[in-house]
Amino acid sequence: AQSVAQPEDQVNVAEGNPLTVKCTYSVSGNPYLFWYVQYPNRGLQFLLKYITGDNLVKGSYGFEAEFNKSQTSFHLKKPSALVSDSALYFCAVRDITFSGNTPLVFGKGTRLSVIA
Amino acid sequence: DVKVTQSSRYLVKRTGEKVFLECVQDMDHENMFWYRQDPGLGLRLIYFSYDVKMKEKGDIPEGYSVSREKKERFSLILESASTNQTSMYLCASSLTGGFGEAFFGQGTRLTVV
């Protein structure tokens, strides 16, 4: 079975400082990994994904994430946080070993608060 | 611009009513999904469909059913709404093959009174 853990419910960071939102995953085969962001009363917006290749993935709005197979992690990072980055962030995984139609499994979300 | 559209942003229904949530995508995606979002629980999969007239149960299908008569439309049905079904409902679609990200609608916030 697939699962995702986001160990922090809330992350607070000062504007201009680097931010990290943590994610670890568990799959029986090969993972496809995704990050999404949700602003209040909105649906989820795609930020970036890891499928294969380079372990460092760059995405929208200056975000990046690093795939670490040995630690089964896919942490989201940004070098310099903005107040407008304040939102709810979700990590998701899909195990594509058996079927390309396997749905995404999501973590519980991490609320990021960037303080001016 | 790619789009997943949910028919309502906000709904208020009475206990026992039959409720229909509609979702339409314009990307010709094979896969469509219904998730439910609750604080502290993240997104939980209710049902998904990987083809017209096909459906698969997700993690929490009890009290729900779905319909997919056309490729672009995926409906979630609450057979007899209950207060514990008050939640945010999110529809999504994706290409088959696994590597594609899912695209989400704006969500329907359903309140059952």
GROMACS .gro file of C-alpha atoms in nm:
model
  229
    1ALA     CA    1   0.000   0.000   0.000
    2GLN     CA    2   0.104   0.357  -0.064
    3SER     CA    3   0.125   0.622   0.205
    4VAL     CA    4   0.258   0.972   0.260
    5ALA     CA    5   0.359   1.138   0.584
    6GLN     CA    6   0.390   1.510   0.638
    7PRO     CA    7   0.528   1.525   0.991
    8GLU     CA    8   0.458   1.894   1.053
    9ASP     CA    9   0.106   2.032   1.071
   10GLN     CA   10   0.240   2.388   1.068
   11VAL     CA   11   0.561   2.554   0.956
   12ASN     CA   12   0.639   2.915   1.039
   13VAL     CA   13   0.915   3.106   0.863
   14ALA     CA   14   1.018   3.469   0.836
   15GLU     CA   15   0.992   3.639   0.500
   16GLY     CA   16   1.322   3.616   0.311
   17ASN     CA   17   1.437   3.304   0.496
   18PRO     CA   18   1.462   2.963   0.331
   19LEU     CA   19   1.171   2.728   0.385
   20THR     CA   20   1.140   2.350   0.394
   21VAL     CA   21   0.820   2.145   0.406
   22LYS     CA   22   0.888   1.780   0.480
   23CYS     CA   23   0.743   1.472   0.314
   24THR     CA   24   0.823   1.103   0.342
   25TYR     CA   25   0.658   0.826   0.147
   26SER     CA   26   0.608   0.453   0.142
   27VAL     CA   27   0.544   0.246  -0.171
   28SER     CA   28   0.610  -0.114  -0.265
   29GLY     CA   29   0.751  -0.024  -0.606
   30ASN     CA   30   0.861   0.290  -0.784
   31PRO     CA   31   0.715   0.623  -0.678
   32TYR     CA   32   0.594   0.917  -0.873
   33LEU     CA   33   0.592   1.213  -0.631
   34PHE     CA   34   0.400   1.540  -0.644
   35TRP     CA   35   0.359   1.864  -0.451
   36TYR     CA   36   0.042   2.073  -0.456
   37VAL     CA   37  -0.053   2.405  -0.295
   38GLN     CA   38  -0.399   2.512  -0.181
   39TYR     CA   39  -0.504   2.870  -0.112
   40PRO     CA   40  -0.814   2.938   0.103
   41ASN     CA   41  -1.141   2.807  -0.043
   42ARG     CA   42  -0.970   2.694  -0.362
   43GLY     CA   43  -0.880   2.365  -0.526
   44LEU     CA   44  -0.530   2.225  -0.537
   45GLN     CA   45  -0.270   2.371  -0.771
   46PHE     CA   46   0.015   2.159  -0.903
   47LEU     CA   47   0.365   2.278  -0.808
   48LEU     CA   48   0.609   2.010  -0.924
   49LYS     CA   49   0.666   1.640  -0.970
   50TYR     CA   50   0.939   1.379  -0.967
   51ILE     CA   51   0.908   1.101  -1.222
   52THR     CA   52   1.262   0.997  -1.302
   53GLY     CA   53   1.603   1.148  -1.366
   54ASP     CA   54   1.758   1.434  -1.172
   55ASN     CA   55   1.680   1.413  -0.801
   56LEU     CA   56   1.639   1.791  -0.775
   57VAL     CA   57   1.316   1.903  -0.934
   58LYS     CA   58   1.227   2.266  -1.001
   59GLY     CA   59   0.869   2.384  -1.016
   60SER     CA   60   0.639   2.682  -1.012
   61TYR     CA   61   0.686   3.003  -0.807
   62GLY     CA   62   1.053   2.929  -0.728
   63PHE     CA   63   0.983   2.603  -0.543
   64GLU     CA   64   1.201   2.297  -0.573
   65ALA     CA   65   1.206   1.951  -0.419
   66GLU     CA   66   1.471   1.688  -0.369
   67PHE     CA   67   1.400   1.319  -0.414
   68ASN     CA   68   1.601   1.102  -0.174
   69LYS     CA   69   1.545   0.734  -0.237
   70SER     CA   70   1.745   0.605   0.059
   71GLN     CA   71   1.551   0.824   0.301
   72THR     CA   72   1.222   0.788   0.108
   73SER     CA   73   1.178   1.162   0.126
   74PHE     CA   74   1.066   1.438  -0.108
   75HIS     CA   75   1.103   1.766   0.082
   76LEU     CA   76   0.976   2.091  -0.069
   77LYS     CA   77   1.212   2.389  -0.052
   78LYS     CA   78   1.239   2.752  -0.147
   79PRO     CA   79   1.549   2.968  -0.097
   80SER     CA   80   1.362   3.284   0.005
   81ALA     CA   81   1.005   3.276   0.138
   82LEU     CA   82   0.739   3.531   0.048
   83VAL     CA   83   0.431   3.624   0.250
   84SER     CA   84   0.226   3.517  -0.053
   85ASP     CA   85   0.362   3.161  -0.011
   86SER     CA   86   0.143   3.123   0.297
   87ALA     CA   87  -0.092   2.836   0.214
   88LEU     CA   88  -0.163   2.467   0.269
   89TYR     CA   89   0.083   2.229   0.102
   90PHE     CA   90   0.017   1.868   0.011
   91CYS     CA   91   0.260   1.596  -0.086
   92ALA     CA   92   0.126   1.304  -0.291
   93VAL     CA   93   0.258   0.973  -0.422
   94ARG     CA   94   0.156   0.726  -0.688
   95ASP     CA   95   0.301   0.376  -0.709
   96ILE     CA   96   0.310   0.299  -1.079
   97THR     CA   97   0.455  -0.048  -1.052
   98PHE     CA   98   0.130  -0.227  -1.127
   99SER     CA   99  -0.092   0.025  -1.300
  100GLY     CA  100  -0.067   0.368  -1.451
  101ASN     CA  101  -0.417   0.437  -1.330
  102THR     CA  102  -0.337   0.418  -0.961
  103PRO     CA  103  -0.478   0.728  -0.790
  104LEU     CA  104  -0.267   0.977  -0.603
  105VAL     CA  105  -0.241   0.925  -0.228
  106PHE     CA  106  -0.207   1.248  -0.034
  107GLY     CA  107  -0.051   1.346   0.295
  108LYS     CA  108  -0.253   1.536   0.554
  109GLY     CA  109  -0.107   1.869   0.454
  110THR     CA  110   0.126   2.125   0.609
  111ARG     CA  111   0.016   2.480   0.671
  112LEU     CA  112   0.294   2.723   0.584
  113SER     CA  113   0.286   3.066   0.743
  114VAL     CA  114   0.535   3.326   0.623
  115ILE     CA  115   0.567   3.619   0.860
  116ALA     CA  116   0.664   3.964   0.736
  117ASP     CA  117  -0.612   2.678  -2.033
  118VAL     CA  118  -0.693   2.339  -1.889
  119LYS     CA  119  -0.999   2.323  -1.675
  120VAL     CA  120  -1.186   2.107  -1.428
  121THR     CA  121  -1.517   2.265  -1.337
  122GLN     CA  122  -1.737   2.169  -1.044
  123SER     CA  123  -2.099   2.273  -1.074
  124SER     CA  124  -2.128   2.446  -0.735
  125ARG     CA  125  -1.889   2.625  -0.499
  126TYR     CA  126  -2.123   2.606  -0.201
  127LEU     CA  127  -2.422   2.382  -0.129
  128VAL     CA  128  -2.652   2.350   0.170
  129LYS     CA  129  -2.870   2.038   0.182
  130ARG     CA  130  -3.099   1.877   0.436
  131THR     CA  131  -3.040   1.543   0.600
  132GLY     CA  132  -3.185   1.262   0.390
  133GLU     CA  133  -3.176   1.450   0.060
  134LYS     CA  134  -3.019   1.296  -0.249
  135VAL     CA  135  -2.732   1.520  -0.357
  136PHE     CA  136  -2.558   1.538  -0.692
  137LEU     CA  137  -2.212   1.692  -0.736
  138GLU     CA  138  -2.110   1.739  -1.095
  139CYS     CA  139  -1.764   1.766  -1.243
  140VAL     CA  140  -1.663   1.837  -1.602
  141GLN     CA  141  -1.313   1.841  -1.754
  142ASP     CA  142  -1.212   1.971  -2.095
  143MET     CA  143  -0.874   1.800  -2.126
  144ASP     CA  144  -0.988   1.465  -2.271
  145HIS     CA  145  -0.845   1.290  -1.965
  146GLU     CA  146  -0.918   0.923  -1.912
  147ASN     CA  147  -0.899   0.929  -1.533
  148MET     CA  148  -1.129   1.119  -1.299
  149PHE     CA  149  -1.140   1.124  -0.921
  150TRP     CA  150  -1.352   1.241  -0.628
  151TYR     CA  151  -1.176   1.330  -0.305
  152ARG     CA  152  -1.308   1.458   0.023
  153GLN     CA  153  -1.104   1.707   0.227
  154ASP     CA  154  -1.143   1.747   0.603
  155PRO     CA  155  -0.918   1.941   0.843
  156GLY     CA  156  -0.643   1.723   0.984
  157LEU     CA  157  -0.730   1.433   0.755
  158GLY     CA  158  -0.601   1.564   0.424
  159LEU     CA  159  -0.757   1.435   0.102
  160ARG     CA  160  -0.927   1.099   0.105
  161LEU     CA  161  -1.030   0.919  -0.212
  162ILE     CA  162  -1.399   0.837  -0.246
  163TYR     CA  163  -1.421   0.692  -0.598
  164PHE     CA  164  -1.231   0.707  -0.921
  165SER     CA  165  -1.293   0.617  -1.282
  166TYR     CA  166  -1.040   0.529  -1.550
  167ASP     CA  167  -1.285   0.502  -1.838
  168VAL     CA  168  -1.643   0.573  -1.933
  169LYS     CA  169  -1.885   0.359  -1.732
  170MET     CA  170  -1.597   0.225  -1.522
  171LYS     CA  171  -1.562   0.300  -1.151
  172GLU     CA  172  -1.347   0.187  -0.864
  173LYS     CA  173  -1.399   0.236  -0.492
  174GLY     CA  174  -1.151   0.446  -0.306
  175ASP     CA  175  -1.080   0.454   0.064
  176ILE     CA  176  -1.416   0.590   0.186
  177PRO     CA  177  -1.695   0.493  -0.060
  178GLU     CA  178  -1.966   0.428   0.198
  179GLY     CA  179  -2.268   0.651   0.150
  180TYR     CA  180  -2.157   0.761  -0.198
  181SER     CA  181  -2.201   0.644  -0.555
  182VAL     CA  182  -2.071   0.778  -0.888
  183SER     CA  183  -2.169   0.795  -1.249
  184ARG     CA  184  -1.959   0.838  -1.560
  185GLU     CA  185  -2.170   0.823  -1.874
  186LYS     CA  186  -1.943   1.050  -2.080
  187LYS     CA  187  -1.567   1.088  -2.075
  188GLU     CA  188  -1.571   1.450  -1.968
  189ARG     CA  189  -1.823   1.421  -1.685
  190PHE     CA  190  -1.797   1.246  -1.347
  191SER     CA  191  -2.079   1.279  -1.095
  192LEU     CA  192  -2.072   1.209  -0.723
  193ILE     CA  193  -2.401   1.111  -0.563
  194LEU     CA  194  -2.486   1.117  -0.196
  195GLU     CA  195  -2.777   0.876  -0.179
  196SER     CA  196  -2.912   1.009   0.153
  197ALA     CA  197  -2.711   1.299   0.286
  198SER     CA  198  -2.604   1.293   0.648
  199THR     CA  199  -2.438   1.556   0.866
  200ASN     CA  200  -2.111   1.361   0.870
  201GLN     CA  201  -2.088   1.418   0.496
  202THR     CA  202  -2.044   1.792   0.553
  203SER     CA  203  -1.708   1.854   0.387
  204MET     CA  204  -1.512   2.001   0.097
  205TYR     CA  205  -1.539   1.783  -0.212
  206LEU     CA  206  -1.270   1.798  -0.478
  207CYS     CA  207  -1.286   1.657  -0.828
  208ALA     CA  208  -0.971   1.588  -1.031
  209SER     CA  209  -0.870   1.443  -1.365
  210SER     CA  210  -0.548   1.309  -1.514
  211LEU     CA  211  -0.409   1.131  -1.815
  212THR     CA  212  -0.356   0.760  -1.793
  213GLY     CA  213   0.000   0.634  -1.764
  214GLY     CA  214   0.078   0.753  -1.414
  215PHE     CA  215   0.329   1.028  -1.486
  216GLY     CA  216   0.076   1.302  -1.537
  217GLU     CA  217  -0.025   1.530  -1.258
  218ALA     CA  218  -0.388   1.553  -1.155
  219PHE     CA  219  -0.578   1.874  -1.226
  220PHE     CA  220  -0.828   1.984  -0.964
  221GLY     CA  221  -1.154   2.171  -0.970
  222GLN     CA  222  -1.218   2.461  -0.733
  223GLY     CA  223  -1.401   2.244  -0.484
  224THR     CA  224  -1.758   2.223  -0.354
  225ARG     CA  225  -1.816   2.301   0.011
  226LEU     CA  226  -2.118   2.095   0.112
  227THR     CA  227  -2.304   2.157   0.434
  228VAL     CA  228  -2.569   1.907   0.542
  229VAL     CA  229  -2.810   2.040   0.805
   0.00000   0.00000   0.00000
